[in-house]
Amino acid sequence: METTLERPTIADWRTYPQTAALTSLRPQADRLDLVWDDGRVSPFHHQWLRDNCPCGECVYAVTREQVLEIIDVPADLAPERAAIELGYLCVHWSDGHRSQFDPGWLRAHAYDDDSRAERLAAHQTTRVWRRDFEVPVFQHDQLMEDDSALLEWMLALRDLGLSRVDGVPTAPGSLHRIAQRIAFIRETNFGVLFDVKSKAAAADSNAYTAFNLPLHTDLPTRELQPGLQFLHCLVNNADGGDSVFVDGFAIAQALRDEAPEDFRTLCEMPIEFRNKDRRSDYRCLAPVIALDARGEISEIRIANFLRGPFDAPAERMEALYHAWRAFLSLTRDPRFRLQQKLRAGQMWCFDNRRTLHARTAFDPASGERHLQGCYIDRDELLSRILVLQRGR
Amino acid sequence: METTLERPTIADWRTYPQTAALTSLRPQADRLDLVWDDGRVSPFHHQWLRDNCPCGECVYAVTREQVLEIIDVPADLAPERAAIELGYLCVHWSDGHRSQFDPGWLRAHAYDDDSRAERLAAHQTTRVWRRDFEVPVFQHDQLMEDDSALLEWMLALRDLGLSRVDGVPTAPGSLHRIAQRIAFIRETNFGVLFDVKSKAAAADSNAYTAFNLPLHTDLPTRELQPGLQFLHCLVNNADGGDSVFVDGFAIAQALRDEAPEDFRTLCEMPIEFRNKDRRSDYRCLAPVIALDARGEISEIRIANFLRGPFDAPAERMEALYHAWRAFLSLTRDPRFRLQQKLRAGQMWCFDNRRTLHARTAFDPASGERHLQGCYIDRDELLSRILVLQRGR
């Protein structure tokens, strides 16, 4: 086969080290089965290969984005010839186009069962925790200066969903700089930074009162709940006002194990959450437990004080209350609850879509309590992690 | 029954006009069946009624948020007595608590089949369109000054998903003021406002080139695609560069009608979208068509140039390509495509999660083309609509 082997256009910022070599190929009616030197066989459909041709005609080199749309080639396009040359898969298509595929890239995107299972396993980095969890603590100045410390913090947020940062300056607004080490802040109707203190008659949320606030996620009333929540303590001299955390994934998993019917109900039956004041009126209809495209528990949505009346078929109402009560009971179960008082200069940072948080009642007459908070979305955390991992 | 009837604490900013009167109640083992003067019978379970008690002990009057958590009362709590008094439902619970329910509120939240069907119908405001759609046009100055014009515009965005605004000042940044009539802007890695023009070698997206850009949604690489997209034309003198729009809900519906297997495939099989440059690396795994909690088509996610290689079980790969090709073909189907060139001082505003947009190729040597854009999330649009509707 007369192919001039060129390094294909780089269609990606990632690199794909070659972990296995191609040894042979077996043409099939609709695909090529590629055989690797560790014995794995990976099918690649003709359509798939043509669609992913990395040549400069199919991918625009500057942006590394695809230009070809697969409907511009016939659905039955097939290779005229295909061979492995210098380790690369080389295909001459029946319409004259030629494609070359890097074996490292092919292996990384192979969709035989073993390759898919490997990728899925690499995605499963979540570690659930209970009351005895030792919250990982990071130092503000180190996070500001050192990218590898920053990466460790972000991995803890991704995998554990709860962290504490110490040594944060107590000047109002200090939160802004440390949050921006990850990414820009997500603004909401409560502002870019929000102040958590007792606002008495001006309170527009139970968060801004002094009473006990049950375990919840913030802004369940939005289609996309904020990903990371930062809570920075400027002063906390009042009696009470402890922080309480529960790993929502741990209690959802407990529900799945102990009461699978209730678990299913909370995955399937949507609930309305509402938040309204003079200038806003948010509503969101969604289930308490969300599963991702891979079927894993990916999100908890709960705040009793922002919940609308249940709207479900009458014959399912009992089942819904049964499941809801079971979940609320788990939020109070001592097996899962971690309680700690935040001191001035300390900051919680947690996955707001996983880690439920609460505040015990405090006595505003006994001292001052002032926290500042902000949000960053999960997309930004994951992107920043991938960028910092590139260099490794 | 000795009840002092008081107007219950207002637990909501909304008002609930009384559209029917309660005539009698029929106690059942687990619920009360309430009978209305139009013959409708609405079951209300004991748990549901107790959970929604609007009294000042159960709801904090200042924030209008619930304080009671239903697990604080027994699951088998039942009325000791229940009666209709002065049109209100009054309940004395077996634990001594008393609740009174406004009939307008009860009717608005009843969950018998008829009441639920009525509410569902009221939610279905989407109107799909095709190539012959007459895009609604609004005047910038009127939107800036007049809240009812603003409301009309927002309703068009909610229900039709496409609008044009004329008379926008052509000074850079003018977009900001008109967008903020709706809400704060959603920042992304492309900034608060982004500039769309040919950036040649500095392009970090195919959007920033001069070539044909196929129909797409913006930022399918984010878990929550931006809701509203604004595209404001400062200058457009180059040859070409027309805007093309397709109602994604219309083509998804056509697919559902014409090829239900393909429709199901695109609802069920997630696809990875990717966007990466030197400073970011976003990935999102989600299906092309999303259905909401009520089963309605609620979102389209597509951008061929940001799509990762399909990662699906080998035996489903053919089905996925079949469905993907069918959907891409519909984006090119002349039945659905609306094409128009935007002039300086005009602005598109559309539902980015519904209305696919594209740009025909243009010749950067023939003249200048400069658009500015920004995003606002769907939650903010819907909230603002509800607030402006309150006064009506």
PDB file of C-alpha atoms in Angstrom, chain B residues 203-347:
ATOM      1  CA  ALA B 203      -9.158  31.665  16.640  1.00  0.00           C
ATOM      2  CA  ASP B 204      -9.952  29.452  19.616  1.00  0.00           C
ATOM      3  CA  SER B 205     -13.262  28.296  18.140  1.00  0.00           C
ATOM      4  CA  ASN B 206     -14.588  27.745  14.625  1.00  0.00           C
ATOM      5  CA  ALA B 207     -17.077  30.514  15.514  1.00  0.00           C
ATOM      6  CA  TYR B 208     -14.148  32.915  15.240  1.00  0.00           C
ATOM      7  CA  THR B 209     -13.276  32.008  11.667  1.00  0.00           C
ATOM      8  CA  ALA B 210     -14.857  33.131   8.389  1.00  0.00           C
ATOM      9  CA  PHE B 211     -16.054  29.758   7.202  1.00  0.00           C
ATOM     10  CA  ASN B 212     -19.456  28.207   7.199  1.00  0.00           C
ATOM     11  CA  LEU B 213     -20.508  27.205  10.700  1.00  0.00           C
ATOM     12  CA  PRO B 214     -23.115  24.417  10.752  1.00  0.00           C
ATOM     13  CA  LEU B 215     -26.270  24.591  12.878  1.00  0.00           C
ATOM     14  CA  HIS B 216     -25.455  24.287  16.542  1.00  0.00           C
ATOM     15  CA  THR B 217     -26.160  25.307  20.098  1.00  0.00           C
ATOM     16  CA  ASP B 218     -23.509  27.276  21.961  1.00  0.00           C
ATOM     17  CA  LEU B 219     -21.518  25.629  24.749  1.00  0.00           C
ATOM     18  CA  PRO B 220     -22.927  22.096  24.494  1.00  0.00           C
ATOM     19  CA  THR B 221     -19.733  21.316  26.381  1.00  0.00           C
ATOM     20  CA  ARG B 222     -21.290  22.675  29.602  1.00  0.00           C
ATOM     21  CA  GLU B 223     -23.669  20.738  31.749  1.00  0.00           C
ATOM     22  CA  LEU B 224     -26.110  23.642  31.505  1.00  0.00           C
ATOM     23  CA  GLN B 225     -26.029  25.170  28.052  1.00  0.00           C
ATOM     24  CA  PRO B 226     -26.670  28.925  28.214  1.00  0.00           C
ATOM     25  CA  GLY B 227     -30.380  29.674  28.027  1.00  0.00           C
ATOM     26  CA  LEU B 228     -30.726  32.882  26.065  1.00  0.00           C
ATOM     27  CA  GLN B 229     -28.177  33.969  23.515  1.00  0.00           C
ATOM     28  CA  PHE B 230     -27.894  37.574  22.382  1.00  0.00           C
ATOM     29  CA  LEU B 231     -26.069  38.442  19.140  1.00  0.00           C
ATOM     30  CA  HIS B 232     -25.793  42.148  18.499  1.00  0.00           C
ATOM     31  CA  CYS B 233     -24.570  43.429  15.144  1.00  0.00           C
ATOM     32  CA  LEU B 234     -22.157  46.362  15.226  1.00  0.00           C
ATOM     33  CA  VAL B 235     -21.177  46.109  11.565  1.00  0.00           C
ATOM     34  CA  ASN B 236     -21.845  43.568   8.806  1.00  0.00           C
ATOM     35  CA  ASN B 237     -20.519  44.805   5.480  1.00  0.00           C
ATOM     36  CA  ALA B 238     -18.759  41.648   4.338  1.00  0.00           C
ATOM     37  CA  ASP B 239     -20.155  39.471   1.567  1.00  0.00           C
ATOM     38  CA  GLY B 240     -21.961  36.488   3.073  1.00  0.00           C
ATOM     39  CA  GLY B 241     -22.235  35.864   6.788  1.00  0.00           C
ATOM     40  CA  ASP B 242     -26.006  35.390   6.867  1.00  0.00           C
ATOM     41  CA  SER B 243     -27.628  34.025   9.995  1.00  0.00           C
ATOM     42  CA  VAL B 244     -29.506  30.743   9.743  1.00  0.00           C
ATOM     43  CA  PHE B 245     -31.938  29.471  12.358  1.00  0.00           C
ATOM     44  CA  VAL B 246     -33.778  26.193  12.816  1.00  0.00           C
ATOM     45  CA  ASP B 247     -36.277  25.390  15.556  1.00  0.00           C
ATOM     46  CA  GLY B 248     -34.610  22.425  17.220  1.00  0.00           C
ATOM     47  CA  PHE B 249     -37.885  21.436  18.872  1.00  0.00           C
ATOM     48  CA  ALA B 250     -39.541  21.306  15.438  1.00  0.00           C
ATOM     49  CA  ILE B 251     -36.927  18.978  13.968  1.00  0.00           C
ATOM     50  CA  ALA B 252     -36.852  16.837  17.120  1.00  0.00           C
ATOM     51  CA  GLN B 253     -40.626  16.538  16.825  1.00  0.00           C
ATOM     52  CA  ALA B 254     -40.294  15.674  13.120  1.00  0.00           C
ATOM     53  CA  LEU B 255     -37.801  12.966  14.047  1.00  0.00           C
ATOM     54  CA  ARG B 256     -40.178  11.662  16.710  1.00  0.00           C
ATOM     55  CA  ASP B 257     -42.950  11.453  14.099  1.00  0.00           C
ATOM     56  CA  GLU B 258     -40.916  10.187  11.158  1.00  0.00           C
ATOM     57  CA  ALA B 259     -38.273   7.997  12.802  1.00  0.00           C
ATOM     58  CA  PRO B 260     -39.245   7.170  16.399  1.00  0.00           C
ATOM     59  CA  GLU B 261     -36.333   4.714  16.810  1.00  0.00           C
ATOM     60  CA  ASP B 262     -33.826   7.434  15.933  1.00  0.00           C
ATOM     61  CA  PHE B 263     -35.593   9.842  18.266  1.00  0.00           C
ATOM     62  CA  ARG B 264     -35.344   7.371  21.144  1.00  0.00           C
ATOM     63  CA  THR B 265     -31.668   6.778  20.397  1.00  0.00           C
ATOM     64  CA  LEU B 266     -30.884  10.498  20.595  1.00  0.00           C
ATOM     65  CA  CYS B 267     -32.815  10.827  23.861  1.00  0.00           C
ATOM     66  CA  GLU B 268     -31.060   7.863  25.455  1.00  0.00           C
ATOM     67  CA  MET B 269     -27.517   7.615  24.145  1.00  0.00           C
ATOM     68  CA  PRO B 270     -25.193  10.256  25.549  1.00  0.00           C
ATOM     69  CA  ILE B 271     -22.579  11.912  23.379  1.00  0.00           C
ATOM     70  CA  GLU B 272     -19.479  13.700  24.584  1.00  0.00           C
ATOM     71  CA  PHE B 273     -18.944  17.320  23.638  1.00  0.00           C
ATOM     72  CA  ARG B 274     -15.511  18.827  24.116  1.00  0.00           C
ATOM     73  CA  ASN B 275     -13.993  22.264  23.980  1.00  0.00           C
ATOM     74  CA  LYS B 276     -10.400  22.872  24.788  1.00  0.00           C
ATOM     75  CA  ASP B 277      -7.782  25.515  24.382  1.00  0.00           C
ATOM     76  CA  ARG B 278      -4.645  26.466  26.189  1.00  0.00           C
ATOM     77  CA  ARG B 279      -6.520  27.506  29.332  1.00  0.00           C
ATOM     78  CA  SER B 280      -9.609  25.299  29.416  1.00  0.00           C
ATOM     79  CA  ASP B 281     -10.756  21.751  28.807  1.00  0.00           C
ATOM     80  CA  TYR B 282     -14.506  21.290  29.001  1.00  0.00           C
ATOM     81  CA  ARG B 283     -16.285  18.011  28.455  1.00  0.00           C
ATOM     82  CA  CYS B 284     -19.910  17.111  28.778  1.00  0.00           C
ATOM     83  CA  LEU B 285     -21.585  13.770  28.264  1.00  0.00           C
ATOM     84  CA  ALA B 286     -25.267  14.178  27.435  1.00  0.00           C
ATOM     85  CA  PRO B 287     -27.864  13.128  24.880  1.00  0.00           C
ATOM     86  CA  VAL B 288     -28.728  15.330  21.885  1.00  0.00           C
ATOM     87  CA  ILE B 289     -32.384  15.542  22.883  1.00  0.00           C
ATOM     88  CA  ALA B 290     -33.437  16.033  26.500  1.00  0.00           C
ATOM     89  CA  LEU B 291     -36.943  15.548  27.859  1.00  0.00           C
ATOM     90  CA  ASP B 292     -38.144  17.397  30.938  1.00  0.00           C
ATOM     91  CA  ALA B 293     -39.690  15.840  34.028  1.00  0.00           C
ATOM     92  CA  ARG B 294     -43.044  15.959  32.220  1.00  0.00           C
ATOM     93  CA  GLY B 295     -41.715  14.081  29.154  1.00  0.00           C
ATOM     94  CA  GLU B 296     -41.744  17.107  26.837  1.00  0.00           C
ATOM     95  CA  ILE B 297     -38.827  17.929  24.517  1.00  0.00           C
ATOM     96  CA  SER B 298     -36.977  20.515  26.569  1.00  0.00           C
ATOM     97  CA  GLU B 299     -33.510  20.856  25.106  1.00  0.00           C
ATOM     98  CA  ILE B 300     -31.357  20.244  22.067  1.00  0.00           C
ATOM     99  CA  ARG B 301     -27.590  19.878  22.391  1.00  0.00           C
ATOM    100  CA  ILE B 302     -25.567  19.808  19.224  1.00  0.00           C
ATOM    101  CA  ALA B 303     -22.393  21.166  17.668  1.00  0.00           C
ATOM    102  CA  ASN B 304     -20.667  18.820  15.283  1.00  0.00           C
ATOM    103  CA  PHE B 305     -17.400  20.725  15.596  1.00  0.00           C
ATOM    104  CA  LEU B 306     -17.311  20.228  19.385  1.00  0.00           C
ATOM    105  CA  ARG B 307     -18.260  16.586  19.439  1.00  0.00           C
ATOM    106  CA  GLY B 308     -15.996  13.863  20.750  1.00  0.00           C
ATOM    107  CA  PRO B 309     -15.737  10.424  19.116  1.00  0.00           C
ATOM    108  CA  PHE B 310     -18.830   8.357  19.839  1.00  0.00           C
ATOM    109  CA  ASP B 311     -18.310   6.090  22.809  1.00  0.00           C
ATOM    110  CA  ALA B 312     -21.061   3.470  22.800  1.00  0.00           C
ATOM    111  CA  PRO B 313     -21.298  -0.306  22.975  1.00  0.00           C
ATOM    112  CA  ALA B 314     -20.131  -1.682  19.608  1.00  0.00           C
ATOM    113  CA  GLU B 315     -23.507  -3.289  18.917  1.00  0.00           C
ATOM    114  CA  ARG B 316     -25.230   0.106  19.244  1.00  0.00           C
ATOM    115  CA  MET B 317     -22.795   2.093  17.111  1.00  0.00           C
ATOM    116  CA  GLU B 318     -24.732   1.616  13.872  1.00  0.00           C
ATOM    117  CA  ALA B 319     -27.969   2.739  15.503  1.00  0.00           C
ATOM    118  CA  LEU B 320     -26.252   5.819  16.904  1.00  0.00           C
ATOM    119  CA  TYR B 321     -24.832   6.829  13.531  1.00  0.00           C
ATOM    120  CA  HIS B 322     -28.200   6.198  11.929  1.00  0.00           C
ATOM    121  CA  ALA B 323     -29.917   8.543  14.370  1.00  0.00           C
ATOM    122  CA  TRP B 324     -27.145  11.141  14.246  1.00  0.00           C
ATOM    123  CA  ARG B 325     -27.241  11.245  10.434  1.00  0.00           C
ATOM    124  CA  ALA B 326     -31.022  11.572  10.494  1.00  0.00           C
ATOM    125  CA  PHE B 327     -30.832  14.534  12.868  1.00  0.00           C
ATOM    126  CA  LEU B 328     -28.033  16.266  10.920  1.00  0.00           C
ATOM    127  CA  SER B 329     -30.076  15.820   7.738  1.00  0.00           C
ATOM    128  CA  LEU B 330     -33.032  17.543   9.397  1.00  0.00           C
ATOM    129  CA  THR B 331     -30.830  20.523  10.303  1.00  0.00           C
ATOM    130  CA  ARG B 332     -30.223  20.944   6.554  1.00  0.00           C
ATOM    131  CA  ASP B 333     -33.825  20.324   5.512  1.00  0.00           C
ATOM    132  CA  PRO B 334     -35.168  23.456   3.752  1.00  0.00           C
ATOM    133  CA  ARG B 335     -38.572  22.971   5.409  1.00  0.00           C
ATOM    134  CA  PHE B 336     -37.059  24.216   8.637  1.00  0.00           C
ATOM    135  CA  ARG B 337     -34.323  26.696   7.726  1.00  0.00           C
ATOM    136  CA  LEU B 338     -34.813  30.409   8.128  1.00  0.00           C
ATOM    137  CA  GLN B 339     -32.049  32.617   6.688  1.00  0.00           C
ATOM    138  CA  GLN B 340     -31.571  36.352   7.198  1.00  0.00           C
ATOM    139  CA  LYS B 341     -28.688  38.776   7.257  1.00  0.00           C
ATOM    140  CA  LEU B 342     -28.359  40.843  10.405  1.00  0.00           C
ATOM    141  CA  ARG B 343     -27.755  44.590   9.879  1.00  0.00           C
ATOM    142  CA  ALA B 344     -25.900  47.010  12.118  1.00  0.00           C
ATOM    143  CA  GLY B 345     -28.119  47.981  15.057  1.00  0.00           C
ATOM    144  CA  GLN B 346     -30.071  44.748  14.972  1.00  0.00           C
ATOM    145  CA  MET B 347     -29.825  42.022  17.536  1.00  0.00           C
TER     146      MET B 347
END
